[in-house]
Coordinates of C-alpha atoms in Angstrom, one line a residue:
M280 CA 93.7 45.5 13.3
A281 CA 92.4 48.3 15.5
S282 CA 95.7 50.1 15.5
E283 CA 95.8 50.1 11.6
C284 CA 92.3 51.6 11.1
P285 CA 92.1 55.3 10.4
E286 CA 90.4 57.7 12.7
N287 CA 86.6 57.3 13.3
S288 CA 86.6 53.7 12.1
I289 CA 86.4 50.3 13.6
P290 CA 87.9 47.0 12.5
Y291 CA 86.1 43.8 11.4
N292 CA 87.1 40.5 10.0
T293 CA 90.6 41.2 11.5
T294 CA 91.7 42.9 8.3
E295 CA 88.9 45.3 7.2
C296 CA 87.9 48.7 8.6
F297 CA 84.5 50.3 8.6
C298 CA 83.3 53.8 9.7
S299 CA 82.0 54.2 13.3
P300 CA 78.2 54.7 13.9
G301 CA 77.1 57.9 12.2
Y302 CA 80.2 58.2 10.0
Y303 CA 80.4 57.3 6.3
H304 CA 82.8 57.4 3.3
S305 CA 81.8 60.4 1.2
Y306 CA 82.7 60.2 -2.5
S307 CA 83.7 63.9 -2.4
A308 CA 86.4 63.2 0.2
P309 CA 89.3 60.8 0.1
Q310 CA 88.3 57.2 0.5
A311 CA 90.2 56.8 3.8
I312 CA 88.4 59.6 5.6
C313 CA 85.2 58.9 7.5
S314 CA 82.9 61.9 7.8
L315 CA 80.3 62.5 10.4
F316 CA 76.9 63.2 8.9
S317 CA 74.9 65.9 10.8
L318 CA 72.0 68.1 9.9
P319 CA 72.3 72.0 9.9
S320 CA 69.5 72.2 12.5
G321 CA 71.2 69.8 14.8
G322 CA 68.2 67.5 15.0
G323 CA 67.2 64.2 13.5
M324 CA 64.9 65.6 10.7
T325 CA 64.6 68.5 8.4
E326 CA 61.7 69.0 5.9
H327 CA 60.3 71.7 3.6
S328 CA 57.2 71.6 1.4
A329 CA 55.4 74.1 -0.8
V330 CA 53.2 74.6 -3.9
G331 CA 54.5 77.0 -6.5
N332 CA 56.5 77.4 -9.7
N333 CA 59.1 75.0 -10.9
P334 CA 62.4 76.5 -9.6
G335 CA 64.6 78.0 -12.3
F336 CA 68.3 77.8 -12.8
L337 CA 69.2 80.7 -10.6
L338 CA 67.0 79.5 -7.8
R339 CA 68.9 76.3 -7.6
I340 CA 72.2 78.1 -7.3
F341 CA 71.6 81.1 -5.1
P342 CA 69.7 80.8 -1.8
F343 CA 67.1 83.5 -2.4
D344 CA 64.8 82.1 0.3
S345 CA 67.5 82.5 2.9
I346 CA 68.4 86.0 1.7
S347 CA 64.8 87.2 1.8
K348 CA 64.6 86.4 5.5
F349 CA 67.1 89.1 6.3
T350 CA 65.6 91.9 4.2
H351 CA 62.2 92.5 5.9
P352 CA 60.9 95.3 3.5
N353 CA 58.6 96.9 6.0
A354 CA 61.4 97.3 8.6
L355 CA 63.8 98.4 5.9
I356 CA 61.5 101.2 4.7
L357 CA 60.8 102.4 8.2
E358 CA 64.6 102.5 9.0
I359 CA 65.3 104.5 5.8
T360 CA 62.5 106.9 6.7
A361 CA 63.8 107.4 10.2
F362 CA 67.3 108.0 8.9
V363 CA 66.2 110.6 6.4
L364 CA 63.9 112.3 8.9
L365 CA 66.6 112.6 11.6
T366 CA 69.1 113.8 9.0
W367 CA 66.8 116.6 7.9
L368 CA 66.1 117.7 11.5
M369 CA 69.8 117.7 12.3
F370 CA 70.5 119.7 9.1
C371 CA 67.9 122.4 10.0
A372 CA 69.2 122.6 13.6
T373 CA 72.8 123.0 12.4
V374 CA 71.9 125.8 10.0
R375 CA 70.5 127.8 12.9
I376 CA 74.0 127.9 14.4
G377 CA 75.5 129.8 11.5
K378 CA 76.0 133.6 11.6
L379 CA 73.6 135.7 9.5
R380 CA 75.8 138.7 9.0
G381 CA 72.9 141.0 8.2
G382 CA 71.5 138.7 5.6
R383 CA 74.7 138.5 3.5
S384 CA 75.8 135.0 4.6
I385 CA 74.9 131.7 2.9
W386 CA 73.3 130.5 6.2
F387 CA 70.7 133.3 5.9
K388 CA 69.8 132.2 2.3
I389 CA 69.5 128.6 3.3
R390 CA 67.2 129.5 6.3
W391 CA 65.2 131.8 4.0
W392 CA 64.5 129.0 1.5
I393 CA 63.7 126.6 4.3
S394 CA 61.0 129.0 5.5
R395 CA 59.6 129.1 1.9
L396 CA 58.9 125.4 2.2
D397 CA 56.3 126.0 4.9
F398 CA 53.3 124.6 3.0
C399 CA 51.6 122.6 5.8
Y400 CA 51.6 124.9 8.7
D401 CA 51.6 128.4 7.1
T402 CA 48.1 129.2 8.6
K403 CA 48.7 127.4 11.9
H404 CA 51.3 129.7 13.6
W405 CA 51.0 131.6 16.8
L406 CA 48.5 134.5 16.7
N407 CA 47.9 137.2 19.2
D408 CA 44.4 138.0 20.3
R409 CA 42.1 139.5 17.7
R410 CA 44.4 139.0 14.9
V411 CA 43.2 137.9 11.5
V412 CA 44.5 134.5 10.4
M413 CA 46.9 134.9 7.5
K414 CA 49.6 132.9 5.7
R415 CA 52.9 133.1 7.4
R416 CA 55.9 131.1 6.4
T417 CA 58.5 130.6 9.1
E418 CA 61.7 128.5 9.3
L419 CA 60.3 126.3 11.9
G420 CA 57.2 125.7 9.8
G421 CA 59.3 124.8 6.8
T422 CA 61.4 122.4 8.9
F423 CA 58.3 120.6 10.2
S424 CA 56.5 120.6 6.8
I425 CA 59.3 118.7 5.1
A426 CA 59.6 116.4 8.1
C427 CA 55.8 115.7 7.8
L428 CA 56.2 115.0 4.1
I429 CA 59.1 112.6 4.8
L430 CA 57.2 110.7 7.4
F431 CA 54.1 110.5 5.3
L432 CA 56.0 109.2 2.3
G433 CA 57.7 106.5 4.4
L434 CA 54.4 105.3 6.0
F435 CA 52.7 105.5 2.6
A436 CA 55.4 103.2 1.1
V437 CA 54.9 100.7 3.9
L438 CA 51.1 100.9 3.5
L439 CA 51.4 100.4 -0.2
Y440 CA 53.7 97.4 0.2
Q441 CA 51.4 95.8 2.7
I442 CA 48.4 96.3 0.4
I443 CA 50.2 94.8 -2.6
T444 CA 51.5 91.8 -0.7
K445 CA 48.6 91.2 1.7
R446 CA 45.6 92.5 -0.2
T447 CA 44.0 89.1 -0.1
I448 CA 43.8 86.2 2.3
V449 CA 44.0 82.5 1.4
V450 CA 41.0 80.5 2.5
H451 CA 41.1 76.7 2.8
R452 CA 38.0 74.6 2.7
M453 CA 37.7 70.8 3.1
K454 CA 35.2 69.3 0.7
P455 CA 34.0 65.6 0.9
S456 CA 35.0 63.8 -2.3
N457 CA 33.9 60.9 -4.4
G458 CA 35.5 59.0 -7.3
Q459 CA 34.4 61.5 -9.9
D460 CA 36.2 64.4 -8.3
Y461 CA 39.6 62.8 -8.9
L462 CA 39.2 62.8 -12.7
S463 CA 40.6 66.3 -12.9
F464 CA 43.7 65.4 -10.9
V465 CA 46.2 64.3 -13.6
N466 CA 49.7 64.6 -12.2
D467 CA 53.2 63.6 -13.0
F468 CA 55.0 62.2 -9.9
E469 CA 58.7 62.0 -9.3
F470 CA 60.1 60.4 -6.1
N471 CA 63.8 60.6 -5.5
I472 CA 65.2 58.9 -2.3
T473 CA 68.9 58.9 -1.6
T474 CA 70.4 56.5 0.9
I475 CA 73.3 58.5 2.4
S476 CA 76.0 55.9 2.7
S477 CA 79.2 54.5 1.2
M478 CA 77.2 52.1 -0.9
S479 CA 76.5 52.2 -4.7
C480 CA 73.7 51.0 -6.9
S481 CA 75.4 47.6 -7.1
H482 CA 74.2 46.9 -3.6
L483 CA 70.5 47.4 -4.7
R484 CA 68.1 44.4 -4.8
D485 CA 64.3 43.8 -5.2
L486 CA 63.1 47.2 -6.3
D487 CA 60.5 46.0 -8.8
T488 CA 57.7 45.5 -6.2
F489 CA 54.6 47.5 -5.9
V490 CA 52.2 46.6 -3.1
T491 CA 48.7 48.1 -3.1
E492 CA 45.8 47.9 -0.7
N493 CA 43.0 45.7 -1.9
P494 CA 39.6 47.1 -0.9
S495 CA 37.8 43.8 -1.6
I496 CA 39.8 41.8 0.9
I497 CA 41.7 42.6 4.0
G498 CA 45.3 42.8 2.9
F499 CA 47.5 44.0 0.1
R500 CA 48.2 42.9 -3.5
N501 CA 51.6 42.6 -5.0
T502 CA 52.2 43.8 -8.6
N503 CA 55.2 44.9 -10.6
L504 CA 56.4 48.4 -10.2
S505 CA 57.1 48.7 -13.9
T506 CA 53.4 48.6 -14.7
Y507 CA 52.9 51.9 -12.8
A508 CA 56.1 53.8 -13.1
N509 CA 59.6 54.0 -14.4
Y510 CA 62.4 53.5 -11.9
S511 CA 66.2 53.7 -11.9
C512 CA 69.2 54.0 -9.6
H513 CA 72.0 56.6 -9.9
N514 CA 75.2 56.9 -7.9
T515 CA 75.7 60.3 -6.3
S516 CA 78.3 61.8 -4.0
M517 CA 76.1 61.1 -1.0
G518 CA 75.1 57.5 -2.0
P519 CA 72.7 55.6 -4.3
E520 CA 69.6 57.5 -5.4
I521 CA 66.4 55.7 -6.2
S522 CA 64.3 57.6 -8.8
I523 CA 60.7 56.6 -9.5
K524 CA 58.8 58.6 -12.2
C525 CA 55.2 58.3 -13.3
D526 CA 53.5 60.4 -16.0
R527 CA 49.7 60.9 -15.9
C528 CA 49.6 58.7 -12.8
K529 CA 46.4 57.0 -11.6
V530 CA 47.0 57.0 -7.9
P531 CA 45.3 54.1 -6.1
L532 CA 42.6 55.3 -3.7
G533 CA 44.1 53.9 -0.5
S534 CA 47.6 52.9 0.6
F535 CA 50.5 51.4 -1.2
Y536 CA 54.2 50.9 -0.6
I537 CA 57.4 50.3 -2.5
P538 CA 60.1 48.2 -0.8
W539 CA 63.8 47.7 -1.7
R540 CA 67.0 46.7 0.0
F541 CA 70.7 47.0 -0.2
V542 CA 72.8 43.9 0.6
D543 CA 76.4 43.3 1.5
L544 CA 79.1 42.9 -1.2
P545 CA 82.5 41.4 -0.6
N546 CA 84.5 43.9 1.4
H547 CA 81.7 46.4 1.1
P548 CA 79.1 46.1 3.9
A549 CA 75.6 47.5 3.5
A550 CA 75.0 50.4 5.9
A551 CA 73.5 53.9 5.9
V552 CA 73.5 56.9 8.1
A553 CA 70.5 58.9 6.8
F554 CA 67.9 59.2 4.0
K555 CA 67.3 62.2 1.8
F556 CA 64.1 62.5 -0.1
N557 CA 62.6 64.8 -2.7
L558 CA 59.0 64.1 -3.8
T559 CA 57.4 66.3 -6.4
A560 CA 54.0 66.3 -8.1
R561 CA 53.3 68.4 -11.3
D562 CA 50.1 69.3 -13.0
H563 CA 50.3 67.5 -16.4
R564 CA 48.6 70.4 -18.1
N565 CA 51.0 73.0 -16.6
S566 CA 54.4 71.6 -15.8
K567 CA 55.6 74.9 -14.3
K568 CA 53.3 74.5 -11.3
M569 CA 54.4 71.9 -8.8
G570 CA 53.9 70.7 -5.3
Y571 CA 56.9 69.2 -3.5
V572 CA 58.3 68.0 -0.2
S573 CA 62.0 67.5 0.5
G574 CA 64.2 66.9 3.5
I575 CA 66.6 64.6 5.3
V576 CA 66.0 62.2 8.1
K577 CA 68.4 60.3 10.3
S578 CA 66.2 59.4 13.2
G579 CA 62.5 59.2 14.0
M580 CA 60.4 61.7 15.9
H581 CA 60.5 59.6 19.1
T582 CA 64.0 58.2 18.9
E583 CA 67.3 59.6 20.0
T584 CA 69.3 61.9 17.7
A585 CA 72.7 60.4 18.5
P586 CA 74.9 59.3 15.6
K587 CA 73.7 55.9 14.3
T588 CA 74.2 53.5 11.4
F589 CA 71.2 51.8 9.8
R590 CA 71.8 48.1 9.2
G591 CA 69.8 45.0 9.8
P592 CA 66.6 43.1 8.8
D593 CA 64.0 45.7 10.1
A594 CA 62.8 48.1 7.4
N595 CA 63.3 51.8 7.5
V596 CA 59.9 53.3 6.6
L597 CA 59.3 56.7 5.1
V598 CA 55.6 57.6 5.5
V599 CA 54.3 60.0 2.9
H600 CA 50.7 61.3 2.5
L601 CA 49.2 62.5 -0.8
S602 CA 46.7 65.3 -0.3
P603 CA 44.5 66.3 -3.3
Q604 CA 44.4 70.1 -3.4
K605 CA 42.6 72.4 -5.9
Y606 CA 43.8 76.0 -6.2
F607 CA 41.1 78.2 -7.6
N608 CA 43.5 81.2 -7.2
R609 CA 46.0 79.6 -9.6
H610 CA 43.9 79.0 -12.7
D611 CA 42.2 75.9 -11.2
L612 CA 45.4 74.1 -10.5
S613 CA 44.9 70.5 -9.4
I614 CA 47.8 69.1 -7.4
I615 CA 48.1 65.9 -5.4
Q616 CA 50.5 67.5 -2.8
P617 CA 53.0 65.1 -1.2
I618 CA 53.3 65.5 2.6
F619 CA 56.0 63.9 4.6
H620 CA 54.3 62.4 7.6
D621 CA 56.9 60.4 9.6
F622 CA 60.0 58.2 9.6
L623 CA 60.0 54.9 11.3
P624 CA 63.6 53.7 11.8
G625 CA 64.4 50.1 11.4
S626 CA 67.5 48.3 12.7
Y627 CA 70.3 50.6 13.7
F628 CA 73.4 50.7 15.9
S629 CA 74.7 53.6 18.0
E630 CA 77.5 51.7 19.7
S631 CA 80.7 50.7 18.0
S632 CA 80.8 47.3 19.6
R633 CA 77.4 46.3 18.4
L634 CA 78.0 47.6 14.9
Q635 CA 81.3 45.6 14.9
A636 CA 79.4 42.4 15.8
S637 CA 76.7 43.1 13.1
L638 CA 79.4 43.5 10.4
Q639 CA 80.5 40.0 11.2
N640 CA 76.9 38.6 11.1
S641 CA 75.6 37.7 7.6
N642 CA 72.0 37.9 8.8
D643 CA 72.4 41.7 9.3
G644 CA 74.0 42.3 6.0
L645 CA 71.2 44.4 4.4
V646 CA 69.5 47.8 4.7
N647 CA 65.7 47.5 4.1
T648 CA 63.9 50.6 3.0
T649 CA 60.2 51.1 2.3
L650 CA 58.3 54.1 0.9
F651 CA 54.8 53.9 2.3
V652 CA 52.3 56.2 0.6
K653 CA 48.8 56.9 1.8
F654 CA 46.3 58.7 -0.5
L655 CA 44.0 60.9 1.6
S656 CA 41.0 60.5 -0.7
D657 CA 38.2 61.2 1.7
Y658 CA 38.4 65.0 1.3
I659 CA 39.7 67.5 -1.2
L660 CA 41.3 70.7 0.0
E661 CA 40.0 73.7 -2.0
V662 CA 42.1 76.9 -1.8
Y663 CA 40.9 80.3 -3.0
E664 CA 41.6 84.0 -2.2
E665 CA 39.3 86.7 -0.8
K666 CA 40.1 90.4 -1.0
I667 CA 40.4 92.1 2.4
S668 CA 40.9 95.7 1.1
G669 CA 39.1 97.8 -1.4
T670 CA 39.4 101.3 -2.8
V671 CA 37.6 103.0 0.1
S672 CA 39.7 101.3 2.7
F673 CA 42.8 102.2 0.8
I674 CA 41.8 105.9 0.6
A675 CA 40.9 105.9 4.3
S676 CA 44.3 104.4 5.2
I677 CA 46.1 107.1 3.2
G678 CA 44.1 109.8 5.0
G679 CA 44.9 108.2 8.4
V680 CA 48.6 108.1 7.6
F681 CA 48.6 111.8 6.5
I682 CA 46.6 113.0 9.6
F683 CA 49.0 111.0 11.8
S684 CA 52.1 112.7 10.2
F685 CA 50.4 116.1 10.3
V686 CA 49.3 116.0 13.9
I687 CA 52.7 114.9 15.3
F688 CA 54.6 117.9 13.9
F689 CA 51.8 120.3 14.4
Y690 CA 52.0 119.5 18.1
L691 CA 55.7 120.0 18.1
L692 CA 55.3 123.4 16.3
A693 CA 52.7 124.6 18.8
Q694 CA 54.9 123.6 21.7
F695 CA 58.0 125.3 20.3
E696 CA 56.2 128.5 19.6
F697 CA 54.4 128.5 22.9
R698 CA 57.6 128.0 25.0
F699 CA 60.0 130.1 22.9
K700 CA 58.6 133.5 22.1
K701 CA 61.4 134.4 19.6
L702 CA 60.1 131.7 17.3
R703 CA 56.7 133.3 16.9
N704 CA 58.0 136.2 14.7
E705 CA 60.7 134.6 12.6
D706 CA 58.9 135.6 9.4
I707 CA 58.9 139.3 10.4
V708 CA 62.7 139.2 11.2
F709 CA 63.4 137.6 7.8
W710 CA 61.3 140.2 6.0
N711 CA 62.8 143.1 7.9
T712 CA 66.3 141.9 7.0
I713 CA 65.4 141.4 3.4
S714 CA 63.7 144.9 3.2
R715 CA 66.7 146.5 4.8
N716 CA 69.1 144.9 2.3
R717 CA 66.8 145.9 -0.5
A718 CA 66.7 149.5 0.6
R719 CA 70.5 149.5 1.0
R720 CA 70.9 148.2 -2.5
N721 CA 68.5 150.8 -3.9
W722 CA 70.4 153.6 -2.0
E723 CA 73.7 152.3 -3.4
K724 CA 72.3 152.5 -6.9
L725 CA 71.1 156.1 -6.3
R726 CA 74.4 157.1 -4.8
K727 CA 76.3 155.7 -7.8
Y728 CA 74.0 157.5 -10.2
V729 CA 74.6 160.9 -8.4
M730 CA 78.3 160.3 -8.4
Y731 CA 78.3 159.4 -12.1
T732 CA 76.2 162.5 -13.0
W733 CA 77.7 165.3 -10.8
G734 CA 81.0 163.7 -10.0
S735 CA 82.5 162.7 -6.6
D736 CA 83.2 166.4 -5.7
L737 CA 80.1 168.5 -5.2
D738 CA 82.0 171.8 -4.3
G739 CA 80.2 174.6 -6.1
C740 CA 83.1 177.1 -5.9
N741 CA 85.2 175.0 -8.2
I742 CA 82.5 174.8 -10.8
T743 CA 81.3 177.9 -12.8
G744 CA 77.7 178.6 -13.0
K745 CA 77.8 178.0 -16.7
E746 CA 79.5 174.7 -16.4
H747 CA 77.2 173.7 -13.5
N748 CA 74.2 174.9 -15.4
N749 CA 75.2 173.0 -18.6
G750 CA 75.8 169.8 -16.6
M751 CA 72.4 170.0 -15.1
L752 CA 70.8 170.7 -18.5
E753 CA 72.6 167.8 -20.0
S754 CA 71.5 165.5 -17.2
F755 CA 67.9 166.9 -17.0
P756 CA 66.8 168.1 -20.5
D757 CA 63.4 169.0 -19.1
F758 CA 65.0 171.7 -17.0
G759 CA 65.8 173.9 -20.0
S760 CA 63.5 176.9 -19.1
R761 CA 65.0 180.2 -18.2
H762 CA 63.3 180.3 -14.8
R763 CA 64.9 177.0 -13.8
R764 CA 68.3 178.0 -15.0
T765 CA 68.1 181.2 -12.8
E766 CA 67.2 179.2 -9.7
I767 CA 70.0 176.8 -10.2
K768 CA 72.5 179.7 -10.7
K769 CA 71.3 181.4 -7.5
D770 CA 71.7 178.2 -5.5
S771 CA 75.2 177.7 -6.7
I772 CA 76.1 181.3 -5.8
S773 CA 74.6 181.0 -2.3
I774 CA 76.6 177.8 -1.7
C775 CA 79.8 179.7 -2.7
M776 CA 79.1 182.5 -0.3
D777 CA 78.6 180.1 2.5
E778 CA 81.9 178.3 1.6
S779 CA 83.8 181.6 1.7
K780 CA 82.6 182.2 5.3
N781 CA 84.2 178.9 6.3
A782 CA 80.7 177.6 7.1
S783 CA 80.8 174.2 5.3
T784 CA 77.5 172.6 4.8
E785 CA 77.3 168.8 4.8
I786 CA 74.3 167.2 3.1
N787 CA 73.5 163.6 4.0
F788 CA 70.9 161.7 2.0
V789 CA 69.3 159.1 4.2
P790 CA 66.4 157.2 2.8
E791 CA 63.4 156.6 4.9
T792 CA 62.1 153.1 4.5
S793 CA 59.0 151.8 6.0
V794 CA 59.2 148.0 6.5
E795 CA 56.0 146.3 5.6
K796 CA 55.4 142.6 5.3
V797 CA 54.8 141.7 1.7
E798 CA 53.1 138.4 0.9

């Protein structure tokens, strides 16, 4: 009864229920639930093909191909380079805000060491007229030198990545073939086709048929499939899977097809919503290399993509082409590459009323499927690689990247020093500050030495001539002559006489320092 059937299902034979067009009972879901089958792309067909290594265990679990689409190494390297470059420029700009405090702060030391990093533009600074070019290291030059280095390393990494990944181009050439050319194509084929439905292998009939094109007459010749390949059926969560395997296959030079069908069973009608295929060809000499094509189809290229259920006498044909390809860039790999060409839908129903009528018609109680294969034996595709970059071009590219990085920041350096005059003599300011601090430290050492030798009180009236004279002799042994002792004694007496007249004399020791730039 219609009221007794679950959601997304229709009644038939007054007591049974069946899924609506486009819906099917999935083995991974409860039996009473009808699931709508749809493709991730939203269309009626999805297909992927390639030639490469046999996928390993991890490649079957993790979607590395999908992850690699979001990495984009070139863009990632450029983004990292831009981030590091902006961080460095902001750091150098922030350091300039700090107070120098006469060269005693940490900011002065940081700015001094930044100026020591000026290795690119030390001879490119602003010069007055008739001045000799000399090496000058400034803070602005150090900033732009490191910025130039960061940009160069980032661009060099991108260049190196492109050369490694795209150092060669793949060239395809079509070569006319004959029967002798196919002796080197010894492949192992495996065709897996899953009928996405609620059926099982018990619905399968008439698989042992192999129809080949007969060149001597107009038409085809029927033979047993078991004489060419091994075949089997397996129940999967999506439906019955037909597996056809052939080792060291001798592919007929022409067209051939393999038909089979699924029939109604009591209370289990034959119907399908889509077809999943996975066709592989491996080189018998190297099983790790393979060519494959896989995908899912639920409608043809020129039919509507609305939900539908395949059921009826007309066959659903999967058209596959086999293209012989020889890869000279992969140790002369010879692969007969399967290529999915088209899907020709047979009988199907998109309306619930028509499907309901078909379920009650015994003539529609089957799903015919045909795998049609055409061997493209007129030409052989030869694939080889040609190098597009050599040593000279690589060196030239590196030079171009360095000049590009150098010119950009050299232009900025010239503009800054041209527009801001205080930036022209940054090195002189640094050297003056360092020389002043050095002179102050030397003077402090001398002052401490004098205080340690004569004491902090230099009042001669409180010191006898003998004591003063002995102190001088102990400090300066070379002054032991009688003449020198007499001069020292006279000086001390004269100082006492001046002190007695309340005419104090203050002696200040101020060092004279001439600031010179030392390179």
